[in-house]
Coordinates of C-alpha atoms and ligand atoms in Angstrom, one line a residue:
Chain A
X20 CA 26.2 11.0 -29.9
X21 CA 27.7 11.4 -32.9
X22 CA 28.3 15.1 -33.7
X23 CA 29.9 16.5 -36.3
X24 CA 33.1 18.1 -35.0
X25 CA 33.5 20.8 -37.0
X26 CA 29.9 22.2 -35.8
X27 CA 30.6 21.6 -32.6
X28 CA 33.7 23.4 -32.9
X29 CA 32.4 26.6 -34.1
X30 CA 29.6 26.4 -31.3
X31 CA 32.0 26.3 -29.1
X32 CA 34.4 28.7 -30.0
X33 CA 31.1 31.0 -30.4
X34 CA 30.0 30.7 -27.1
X35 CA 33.8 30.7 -25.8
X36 CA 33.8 33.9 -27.5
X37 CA 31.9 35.5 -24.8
X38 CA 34.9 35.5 -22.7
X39 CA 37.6 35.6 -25.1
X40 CA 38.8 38.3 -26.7
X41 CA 37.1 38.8 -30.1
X42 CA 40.5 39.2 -31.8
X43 CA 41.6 35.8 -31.0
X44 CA 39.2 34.1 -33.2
X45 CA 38.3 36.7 -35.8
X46 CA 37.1 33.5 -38.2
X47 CA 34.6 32.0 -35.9
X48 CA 31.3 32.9 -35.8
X49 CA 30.6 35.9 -33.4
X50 CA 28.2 35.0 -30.2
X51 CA 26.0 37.6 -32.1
X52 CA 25.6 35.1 -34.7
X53 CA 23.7 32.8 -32.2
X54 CA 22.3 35.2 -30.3
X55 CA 18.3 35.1 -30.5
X56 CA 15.1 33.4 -30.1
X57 CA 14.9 29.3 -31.4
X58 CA 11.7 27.2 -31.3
X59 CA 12.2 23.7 -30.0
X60 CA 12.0 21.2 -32.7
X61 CA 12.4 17.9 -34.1
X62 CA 14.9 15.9 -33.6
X63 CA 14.4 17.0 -30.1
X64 CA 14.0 14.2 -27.8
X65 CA 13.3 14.0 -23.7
X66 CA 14.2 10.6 -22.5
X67 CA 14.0 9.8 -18.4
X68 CA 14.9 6.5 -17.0
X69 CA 14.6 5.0 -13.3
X70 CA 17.3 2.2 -11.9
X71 CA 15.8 -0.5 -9.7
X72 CA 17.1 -2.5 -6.7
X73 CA 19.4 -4.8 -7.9
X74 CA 20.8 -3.3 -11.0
X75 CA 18.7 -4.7 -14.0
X76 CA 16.8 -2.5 -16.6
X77 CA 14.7 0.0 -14.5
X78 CA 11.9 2.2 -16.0
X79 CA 13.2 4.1 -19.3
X80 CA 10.9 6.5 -21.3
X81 CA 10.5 9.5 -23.4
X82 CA 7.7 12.3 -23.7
X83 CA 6.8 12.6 -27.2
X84 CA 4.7 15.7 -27.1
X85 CA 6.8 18.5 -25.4
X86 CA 7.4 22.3 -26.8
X87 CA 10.0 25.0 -25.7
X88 CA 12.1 27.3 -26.5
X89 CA 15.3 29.9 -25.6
X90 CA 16.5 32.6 -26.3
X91 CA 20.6 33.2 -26.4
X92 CA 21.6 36.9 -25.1
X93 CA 24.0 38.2 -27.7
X94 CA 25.8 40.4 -24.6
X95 CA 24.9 38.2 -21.6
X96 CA 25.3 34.5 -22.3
X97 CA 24.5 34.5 -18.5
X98 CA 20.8 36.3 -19.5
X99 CA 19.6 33.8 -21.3
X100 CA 16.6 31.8 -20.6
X101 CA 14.4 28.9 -21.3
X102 CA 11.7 27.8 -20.8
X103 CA 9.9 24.1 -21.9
X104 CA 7.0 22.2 -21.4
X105 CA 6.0 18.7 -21.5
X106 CA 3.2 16.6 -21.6
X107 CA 2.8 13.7 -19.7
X108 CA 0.1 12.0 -21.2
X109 CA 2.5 11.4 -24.0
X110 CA 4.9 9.5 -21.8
X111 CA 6.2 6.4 -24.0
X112 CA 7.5 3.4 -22.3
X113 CA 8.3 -0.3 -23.4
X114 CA 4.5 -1.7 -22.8
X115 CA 1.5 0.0 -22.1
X116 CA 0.6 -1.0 -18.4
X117 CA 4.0 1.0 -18.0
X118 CA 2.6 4.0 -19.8
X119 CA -0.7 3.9 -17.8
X120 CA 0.7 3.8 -14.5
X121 CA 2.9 6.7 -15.3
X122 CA 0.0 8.6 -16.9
X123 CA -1.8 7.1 -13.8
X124 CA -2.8 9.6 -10.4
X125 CA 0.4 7.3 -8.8
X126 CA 2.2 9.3 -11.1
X127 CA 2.3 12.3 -13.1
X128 CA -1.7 12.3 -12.7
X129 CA -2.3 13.4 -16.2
X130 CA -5.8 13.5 -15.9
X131 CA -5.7 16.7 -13.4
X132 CA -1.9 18.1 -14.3
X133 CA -1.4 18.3 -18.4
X134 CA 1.4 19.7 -18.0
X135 CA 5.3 20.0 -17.0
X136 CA 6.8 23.1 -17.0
X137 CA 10.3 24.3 -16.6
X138 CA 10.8 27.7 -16.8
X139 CA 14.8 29.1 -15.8
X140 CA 16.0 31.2 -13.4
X141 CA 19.7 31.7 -14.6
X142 CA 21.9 30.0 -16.5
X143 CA 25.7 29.9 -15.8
X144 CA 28.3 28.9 -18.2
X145 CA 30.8 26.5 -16.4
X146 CA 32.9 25.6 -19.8
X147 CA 33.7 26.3 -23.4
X148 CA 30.6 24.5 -24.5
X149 CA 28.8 23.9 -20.8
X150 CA 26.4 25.8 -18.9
X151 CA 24.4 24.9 -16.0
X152 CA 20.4 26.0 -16.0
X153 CA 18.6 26.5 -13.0
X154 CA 14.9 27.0 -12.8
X155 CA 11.6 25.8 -11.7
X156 CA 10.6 22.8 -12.3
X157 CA 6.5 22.3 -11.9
X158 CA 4.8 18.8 -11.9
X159 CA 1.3 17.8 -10.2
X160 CA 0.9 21.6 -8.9
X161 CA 4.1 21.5 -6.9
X162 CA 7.3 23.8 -8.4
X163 CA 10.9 23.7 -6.8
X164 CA 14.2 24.6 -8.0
X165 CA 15.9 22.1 -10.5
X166 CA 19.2 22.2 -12.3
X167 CA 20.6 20.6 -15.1
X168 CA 23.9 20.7 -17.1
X169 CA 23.8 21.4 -20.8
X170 CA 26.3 20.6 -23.2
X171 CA 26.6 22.1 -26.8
X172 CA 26.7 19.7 -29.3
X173 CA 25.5 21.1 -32.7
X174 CA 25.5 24.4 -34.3
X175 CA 24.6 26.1 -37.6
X176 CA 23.1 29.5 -38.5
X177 CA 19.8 28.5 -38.7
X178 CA 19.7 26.2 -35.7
X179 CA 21.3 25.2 -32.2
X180 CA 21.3 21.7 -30.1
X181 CA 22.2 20.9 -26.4
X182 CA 22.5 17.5 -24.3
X183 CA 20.5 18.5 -21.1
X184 CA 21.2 16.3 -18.3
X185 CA 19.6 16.5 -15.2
X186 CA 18.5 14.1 -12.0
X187 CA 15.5 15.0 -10.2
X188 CA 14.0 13.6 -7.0
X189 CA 10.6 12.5 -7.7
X190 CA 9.7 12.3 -4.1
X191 CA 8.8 15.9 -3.4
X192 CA 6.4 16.4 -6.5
X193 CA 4.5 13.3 -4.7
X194 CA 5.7 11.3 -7.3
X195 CA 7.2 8.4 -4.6
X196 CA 5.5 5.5 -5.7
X197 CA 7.4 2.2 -6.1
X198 CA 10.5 3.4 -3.8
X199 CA 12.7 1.8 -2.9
X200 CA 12.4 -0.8 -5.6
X201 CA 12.8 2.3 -8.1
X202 CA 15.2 4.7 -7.1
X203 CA 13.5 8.1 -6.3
X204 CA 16.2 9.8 -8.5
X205 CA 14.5 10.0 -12.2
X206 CA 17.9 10.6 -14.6
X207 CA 16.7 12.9 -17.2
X208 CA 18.7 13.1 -20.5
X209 CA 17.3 15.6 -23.3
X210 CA 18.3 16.3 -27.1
X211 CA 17.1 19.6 -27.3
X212 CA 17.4 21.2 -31.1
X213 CA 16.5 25.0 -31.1
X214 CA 15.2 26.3 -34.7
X215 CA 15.1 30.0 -35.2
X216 CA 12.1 31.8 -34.7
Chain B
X12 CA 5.8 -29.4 24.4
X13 CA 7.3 -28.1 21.1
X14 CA 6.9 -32.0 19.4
X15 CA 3.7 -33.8 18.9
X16 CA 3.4 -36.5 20.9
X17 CA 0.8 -39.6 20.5
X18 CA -2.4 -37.3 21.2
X19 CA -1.3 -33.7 20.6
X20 CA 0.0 -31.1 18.8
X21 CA 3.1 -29.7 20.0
X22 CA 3.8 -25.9 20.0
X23 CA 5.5 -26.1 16.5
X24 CA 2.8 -27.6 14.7
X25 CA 0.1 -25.5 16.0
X26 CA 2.1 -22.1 15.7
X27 CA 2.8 -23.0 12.1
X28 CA -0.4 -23.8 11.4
X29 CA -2.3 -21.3 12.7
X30 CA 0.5 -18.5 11.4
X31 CA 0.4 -20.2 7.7
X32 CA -3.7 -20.3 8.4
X33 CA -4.1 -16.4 9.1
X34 CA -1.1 -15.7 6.5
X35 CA -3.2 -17.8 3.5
X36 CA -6.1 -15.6 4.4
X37 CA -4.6 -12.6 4.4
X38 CA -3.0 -13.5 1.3
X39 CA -6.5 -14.3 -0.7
X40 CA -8.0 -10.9 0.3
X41 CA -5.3 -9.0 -0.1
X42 CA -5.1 -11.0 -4.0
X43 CA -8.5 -10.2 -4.3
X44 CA -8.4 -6.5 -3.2
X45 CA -5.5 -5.7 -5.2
X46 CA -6.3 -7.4 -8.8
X47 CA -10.3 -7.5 -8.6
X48 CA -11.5 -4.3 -6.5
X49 CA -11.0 -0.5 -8.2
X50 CA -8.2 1.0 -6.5
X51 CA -5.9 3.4 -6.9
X52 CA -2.8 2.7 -8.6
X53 CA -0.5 3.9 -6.0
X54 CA -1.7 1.7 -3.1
X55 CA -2.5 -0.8 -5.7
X56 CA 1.1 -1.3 -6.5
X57 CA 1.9 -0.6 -2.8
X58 CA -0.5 -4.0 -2.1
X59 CA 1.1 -6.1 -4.7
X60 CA 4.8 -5.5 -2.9
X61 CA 3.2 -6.4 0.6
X62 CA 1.5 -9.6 -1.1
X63 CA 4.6 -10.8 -2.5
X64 CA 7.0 -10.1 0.7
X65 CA 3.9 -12.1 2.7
X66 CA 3.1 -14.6 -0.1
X67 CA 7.3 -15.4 0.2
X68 CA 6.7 -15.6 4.1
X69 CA 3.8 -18.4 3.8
X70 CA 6.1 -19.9 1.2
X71 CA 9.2 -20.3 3.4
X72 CA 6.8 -21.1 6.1
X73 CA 4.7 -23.6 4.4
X74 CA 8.1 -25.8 3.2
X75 CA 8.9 -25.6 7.0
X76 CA 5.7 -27.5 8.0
X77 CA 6.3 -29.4 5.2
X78 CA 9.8 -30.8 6.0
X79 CA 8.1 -30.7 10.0
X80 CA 5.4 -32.9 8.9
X81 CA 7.8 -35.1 7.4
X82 CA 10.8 -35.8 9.7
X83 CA 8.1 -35.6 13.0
X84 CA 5.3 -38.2 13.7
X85 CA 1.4 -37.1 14.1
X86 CA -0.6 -37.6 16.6
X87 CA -3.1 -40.1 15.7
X88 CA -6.6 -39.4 14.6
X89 CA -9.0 -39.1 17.5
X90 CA -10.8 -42.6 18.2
X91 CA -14.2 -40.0 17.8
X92 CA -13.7 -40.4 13.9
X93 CA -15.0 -42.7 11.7
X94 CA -12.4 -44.2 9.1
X95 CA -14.3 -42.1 6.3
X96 CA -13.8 -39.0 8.7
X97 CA -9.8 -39.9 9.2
X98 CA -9.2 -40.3 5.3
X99 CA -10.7 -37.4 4.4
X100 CA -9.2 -35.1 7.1
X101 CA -6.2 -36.8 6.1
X102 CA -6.9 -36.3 2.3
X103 CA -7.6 -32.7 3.2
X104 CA -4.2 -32.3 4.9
X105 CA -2.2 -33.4 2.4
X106 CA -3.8 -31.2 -0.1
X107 CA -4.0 -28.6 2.2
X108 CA -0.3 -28.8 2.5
X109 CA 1.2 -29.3 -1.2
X110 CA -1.2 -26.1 -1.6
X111 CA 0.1 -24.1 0.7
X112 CA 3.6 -24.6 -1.1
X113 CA 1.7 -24.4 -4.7
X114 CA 0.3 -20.9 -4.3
X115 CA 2.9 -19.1 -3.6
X116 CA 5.4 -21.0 -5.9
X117 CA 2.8 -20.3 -8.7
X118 CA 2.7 -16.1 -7.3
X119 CA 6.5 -16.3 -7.6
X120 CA 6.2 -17.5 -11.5
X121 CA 3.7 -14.6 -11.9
X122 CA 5.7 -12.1 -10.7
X123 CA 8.9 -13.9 -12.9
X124 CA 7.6 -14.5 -16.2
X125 CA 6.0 -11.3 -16.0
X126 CA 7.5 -8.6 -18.5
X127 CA 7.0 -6.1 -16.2
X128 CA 10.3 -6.9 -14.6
X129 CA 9.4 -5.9 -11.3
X130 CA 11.8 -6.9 -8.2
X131 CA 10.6 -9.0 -5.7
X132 CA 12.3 -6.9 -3.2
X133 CA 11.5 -8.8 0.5
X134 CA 10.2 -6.0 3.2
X135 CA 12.3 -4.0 1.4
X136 CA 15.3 -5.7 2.9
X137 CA 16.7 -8.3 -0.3
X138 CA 15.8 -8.6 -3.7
X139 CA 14.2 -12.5 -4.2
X140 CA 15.9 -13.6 -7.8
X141 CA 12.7 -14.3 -10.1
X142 CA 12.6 -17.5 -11.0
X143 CA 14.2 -19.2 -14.1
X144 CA 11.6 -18.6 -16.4
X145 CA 10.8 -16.8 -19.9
X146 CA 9.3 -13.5 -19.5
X147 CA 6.2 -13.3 -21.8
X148 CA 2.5 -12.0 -21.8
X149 CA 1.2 -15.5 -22.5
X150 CA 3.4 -16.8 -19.6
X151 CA 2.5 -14.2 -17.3
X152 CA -1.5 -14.7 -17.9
X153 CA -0.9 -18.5 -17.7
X154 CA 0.8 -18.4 -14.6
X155 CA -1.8 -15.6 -13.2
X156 CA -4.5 -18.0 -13.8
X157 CA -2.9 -20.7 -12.2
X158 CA -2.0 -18.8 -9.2
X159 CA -5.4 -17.7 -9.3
X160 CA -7.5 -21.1 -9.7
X161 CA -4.9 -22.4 -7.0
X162 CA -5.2 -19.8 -4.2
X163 CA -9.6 -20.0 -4.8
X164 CA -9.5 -23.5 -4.5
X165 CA -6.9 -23.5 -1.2
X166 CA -9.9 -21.4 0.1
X167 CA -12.5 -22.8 -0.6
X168 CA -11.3 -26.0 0.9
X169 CA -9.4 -24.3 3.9
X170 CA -13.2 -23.2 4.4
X171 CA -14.6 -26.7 4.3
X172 CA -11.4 -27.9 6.0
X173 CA -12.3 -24.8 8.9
X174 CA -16.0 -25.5 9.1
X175 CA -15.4 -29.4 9.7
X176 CA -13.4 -28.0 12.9
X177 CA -16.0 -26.0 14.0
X178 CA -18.9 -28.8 13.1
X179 CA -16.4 -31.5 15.4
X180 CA -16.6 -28.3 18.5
X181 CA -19.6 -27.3 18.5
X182 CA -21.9 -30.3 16.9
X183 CA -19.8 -33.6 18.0
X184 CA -18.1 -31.4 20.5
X185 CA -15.3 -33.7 20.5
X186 CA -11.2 -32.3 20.9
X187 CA -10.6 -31.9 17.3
X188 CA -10.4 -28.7 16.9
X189 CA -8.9 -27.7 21.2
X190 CA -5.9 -30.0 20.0
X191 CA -4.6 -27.6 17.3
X192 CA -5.5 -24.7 20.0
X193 CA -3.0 -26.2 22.1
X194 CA -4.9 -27.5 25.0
X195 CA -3.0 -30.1 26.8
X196 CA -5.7 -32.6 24.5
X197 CA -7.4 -35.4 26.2
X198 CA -6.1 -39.0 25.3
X199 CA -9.5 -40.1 23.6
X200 CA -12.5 -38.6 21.9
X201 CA -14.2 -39.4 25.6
X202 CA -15.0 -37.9 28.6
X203 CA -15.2 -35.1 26.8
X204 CA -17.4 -33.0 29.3
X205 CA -14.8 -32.5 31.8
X206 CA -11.9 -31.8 28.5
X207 CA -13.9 -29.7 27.0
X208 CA -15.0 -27.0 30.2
X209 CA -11.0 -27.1 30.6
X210 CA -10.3 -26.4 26.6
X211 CA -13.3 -23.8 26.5
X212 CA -11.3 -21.3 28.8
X213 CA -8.4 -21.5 26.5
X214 CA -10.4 -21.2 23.8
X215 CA -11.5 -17.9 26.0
X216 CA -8.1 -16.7 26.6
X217 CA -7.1 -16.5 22.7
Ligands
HEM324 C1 0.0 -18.6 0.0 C2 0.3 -17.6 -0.7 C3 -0.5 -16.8 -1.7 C4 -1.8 -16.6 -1.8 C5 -2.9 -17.3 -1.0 C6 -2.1 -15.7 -2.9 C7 -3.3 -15.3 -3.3 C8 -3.6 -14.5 -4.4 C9 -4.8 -14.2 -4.9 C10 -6.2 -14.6 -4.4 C11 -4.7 -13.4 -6.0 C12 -5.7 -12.7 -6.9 C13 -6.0 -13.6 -8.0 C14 -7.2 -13.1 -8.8 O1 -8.2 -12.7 -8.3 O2 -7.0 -13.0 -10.1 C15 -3.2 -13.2 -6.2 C16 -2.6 -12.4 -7.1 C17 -1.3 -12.3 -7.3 N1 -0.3 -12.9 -6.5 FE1 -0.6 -14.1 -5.0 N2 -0.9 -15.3 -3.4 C18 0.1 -15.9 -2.6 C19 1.5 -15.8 -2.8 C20 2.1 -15.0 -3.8 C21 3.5 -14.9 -4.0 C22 4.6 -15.5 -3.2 C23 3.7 -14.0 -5.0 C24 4.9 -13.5 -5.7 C25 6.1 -13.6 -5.3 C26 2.4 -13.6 -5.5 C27 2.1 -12.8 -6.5 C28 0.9 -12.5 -7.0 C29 0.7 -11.6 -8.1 C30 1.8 -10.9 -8.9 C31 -0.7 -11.5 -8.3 C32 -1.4 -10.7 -9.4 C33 -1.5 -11.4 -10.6 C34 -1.6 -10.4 -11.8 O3 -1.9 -9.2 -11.5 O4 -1.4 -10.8 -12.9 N3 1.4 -14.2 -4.7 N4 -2.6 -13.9 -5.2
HEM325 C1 -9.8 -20.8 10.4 C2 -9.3 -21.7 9.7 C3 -8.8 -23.1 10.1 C4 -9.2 -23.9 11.2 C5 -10.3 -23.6 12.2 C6 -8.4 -25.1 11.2 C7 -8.5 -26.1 12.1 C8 -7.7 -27.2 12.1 C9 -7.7 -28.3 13.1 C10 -8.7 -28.3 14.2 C11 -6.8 -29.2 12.7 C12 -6.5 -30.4 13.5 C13 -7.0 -31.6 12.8 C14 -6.6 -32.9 13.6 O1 -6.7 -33.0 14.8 O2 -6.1 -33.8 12.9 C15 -6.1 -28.7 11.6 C16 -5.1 -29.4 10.9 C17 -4.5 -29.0 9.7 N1 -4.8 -27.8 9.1 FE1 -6.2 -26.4 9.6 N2 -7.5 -25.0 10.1 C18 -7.7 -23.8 9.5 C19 -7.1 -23.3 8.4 C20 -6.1 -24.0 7.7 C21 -5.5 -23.6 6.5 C22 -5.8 -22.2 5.8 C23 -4.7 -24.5 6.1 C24 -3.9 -24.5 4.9 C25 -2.9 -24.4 4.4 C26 -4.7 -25.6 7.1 C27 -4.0 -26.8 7.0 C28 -4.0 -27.8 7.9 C29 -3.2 -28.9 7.9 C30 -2.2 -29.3 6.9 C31 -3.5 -29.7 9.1 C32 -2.9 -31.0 9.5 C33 -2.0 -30.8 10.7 C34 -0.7 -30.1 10.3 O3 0.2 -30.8 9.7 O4 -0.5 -28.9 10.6 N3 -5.6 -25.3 8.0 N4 -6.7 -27.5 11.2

């Protein structure tokens, strides 16, 4: 993805900041500066795909209803939280039989389980501009513990985005179906753009 | 014992037969079940894998009993039958065979052409390439209805082709149908009392 370097730059050093002394970048935006509440918004994208037995294309998808949001701790980056929620019924796939299966009980089970929900649990910074969140993940009525890796990648006063990565088992929501031709490990990569509330 | 010989089938040609026979069954209600009958999507798709990894089976085994038929001589027809009887038992055959190849070669370019991409992965074991063909919807529903029209019509004459077996047992009780049981078959359509008391207990055993 093409970010603009400069952005990304002062993101980083912002969240770097934390740690750093403040004297050493008395230009850069203070963590202060992105501290607070963002709404999720467009161009926010959540796109999953599946590999199959002997390499070829897989299942690949997106949601396109989801809503969300976080909140950065000015003192704490390590306090912040977020929390999302998707909606399965507006799974998006290359043909509809695809879409239908997914939105099918073999599935996500739309019909009785509207939602996904993630909600974290605690967030820990592992680089300038990396943290890992972990949290609950809840689909078809079961929750466990998920974690994915976020990257910064854009940041301006008004707004903040990520790159949230994650691989999830699918098997233990009861989500199994079609293994082993599909691999039971759904790849989850997410453009997350947070607008200030 | 495992050729044919003048009179009889020998233990390839009836296990083949009989193994292709309860496959091809299994195979039309399972095709049935899976495409025509409301059931969930999970077992649904569970059902298709199963039909394709059997539907490759009776494939692989039909081409043997093909190539069998070929490189081995048949016994003749029993002397019981009528000329009409042997040409249409033999006309049966022969479709019954090139069928049992057709079917699933025409299942394979279903699950090929199809754009749903799906892996034919065998029992789970290896992947079966798809065929060389285009992917499309409109080659997908052709090929579905041709699979379709085939594997109804291989029934419906594997059921004429079953009850004409049945009608030579139990009607003209002659040794048609013992010989593809396996019982050490009679050399003529004759004397069929004392061959038949013998073929009846084997029929009892299986
Ligand atoms: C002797 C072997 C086979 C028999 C008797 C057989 C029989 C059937 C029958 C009766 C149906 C349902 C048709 C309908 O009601 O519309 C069906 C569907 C199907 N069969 Fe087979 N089949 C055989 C082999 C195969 C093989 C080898 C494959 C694939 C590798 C295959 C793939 C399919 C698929 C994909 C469908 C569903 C078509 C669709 O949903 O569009 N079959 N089969
Ligand atoms: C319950 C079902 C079936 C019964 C009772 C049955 C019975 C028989 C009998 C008695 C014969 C021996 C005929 C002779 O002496 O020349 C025979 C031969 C044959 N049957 Fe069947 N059959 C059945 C199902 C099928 C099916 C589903 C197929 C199709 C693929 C099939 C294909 C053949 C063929 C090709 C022969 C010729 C001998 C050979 O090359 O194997 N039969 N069957």
């Amino acid at each position: 993805m093409m970010v603009t370097i400069n952005s990304a730059l002062k993101a980083t050093v912002c969240v770097a900041c934390v740690f750093a002394t403040p004297a050493a970048n008395a230009q850069a935006p203070a963590l202060t500066d992105a501290a607070g509440s963002y709404r999720i918004t467009s161009p926010s994208s959540i796109q999953f795909s599946i590999g199959q037995v002997g390499g070829g294309g897989g299942i690949a998808g997106n949601f396109a209803k989801f809503s969300g949001g976080f909140r950065i701790d000015g003192a704490n980056i390590e306090r912040s939280s977020v929390e999302f929620t998707l909606y399965p019924e507006s799974v998006r796939a290359r043909e509809r039989r695809i879409e239908d299966f997914l939105r099918s009980s073999a599935v996500f089970d739309a019909a009785n389980f509207q939602t996904v929900t993630f909600r974290s649990t605690s967030v820990r910074q592992t680089g300038p501009d990396t943290a890992t969140v972990e949290g609950a993940l809840t689909a078809r009525g079961k929750t466990r513990k998920e974690r994915f890796a976020v990257t910064l990648t854009d940041w301006d006063r008004r707004s903040i985005s990520f790159t949230i990565r994650g691989s999830i088992r699918r098997s233990p929501y009861g989500m199994d179906v079609g293994t082993p031709i599909y691999s039971n490990v759904v790849q989850f990569d997410m453009k997350i753009t947070g607008r200030r509330r | 014992m495992l050729r044919n010989s003048e009179t009889g089938f020998g233990l390839v040609t009836i296990v083949l037969h009989w193994t292709i026979a309860l496959l091809i069954f299994a195979l039309v209600l399972s095709g049935f079940v899976m495409q025509r009958v409301e059931i969930d999507p999970a077992p649904q798709f569970t059902l298709y894998q199963w039909h394709k990894s059997f539907g490759f089976t009776a494939l692989g085994l039909a081409l043997l009993r093909a190539t069998w038929w070929l490189v081995e001589h048949n016994p003749s027809p029993l002397p019981s039958l009528c000329p009409l009887e042997r040409r249409a038992s033999r006309v049966t055959h022969d479709t019954l065979t090139v069928l049992a190849i057709a079917v699933p070669l025409a299942g394979w370019a279903v699950a090929s052409t199809s754009t749903l991409d799906i892996p034919s992965f065998y029992f789970n074991v290896m992947v079966i390439p798809h065929l060389p063909l285009a992917k499309s919807e409109a080659s997908e529903d052709f090929w579905t209805s041709v699979h379709a029209l085939l594997a109804y019509v291989t029934l419906a004459l594997a059921a004429i082709h079953a009850a004409a077996a049945l009608y030579h047992h139990f009607m003209r009780r002659d040794a048609v149908l013992t010989r593809m049981l396996g019982s050490g078959a009679p050399s003529s359509g004759m004397g069929v009392r004392g061959a038949q008391k013998r073929n009846d207990t084997v029929v009892g055993r299986k």
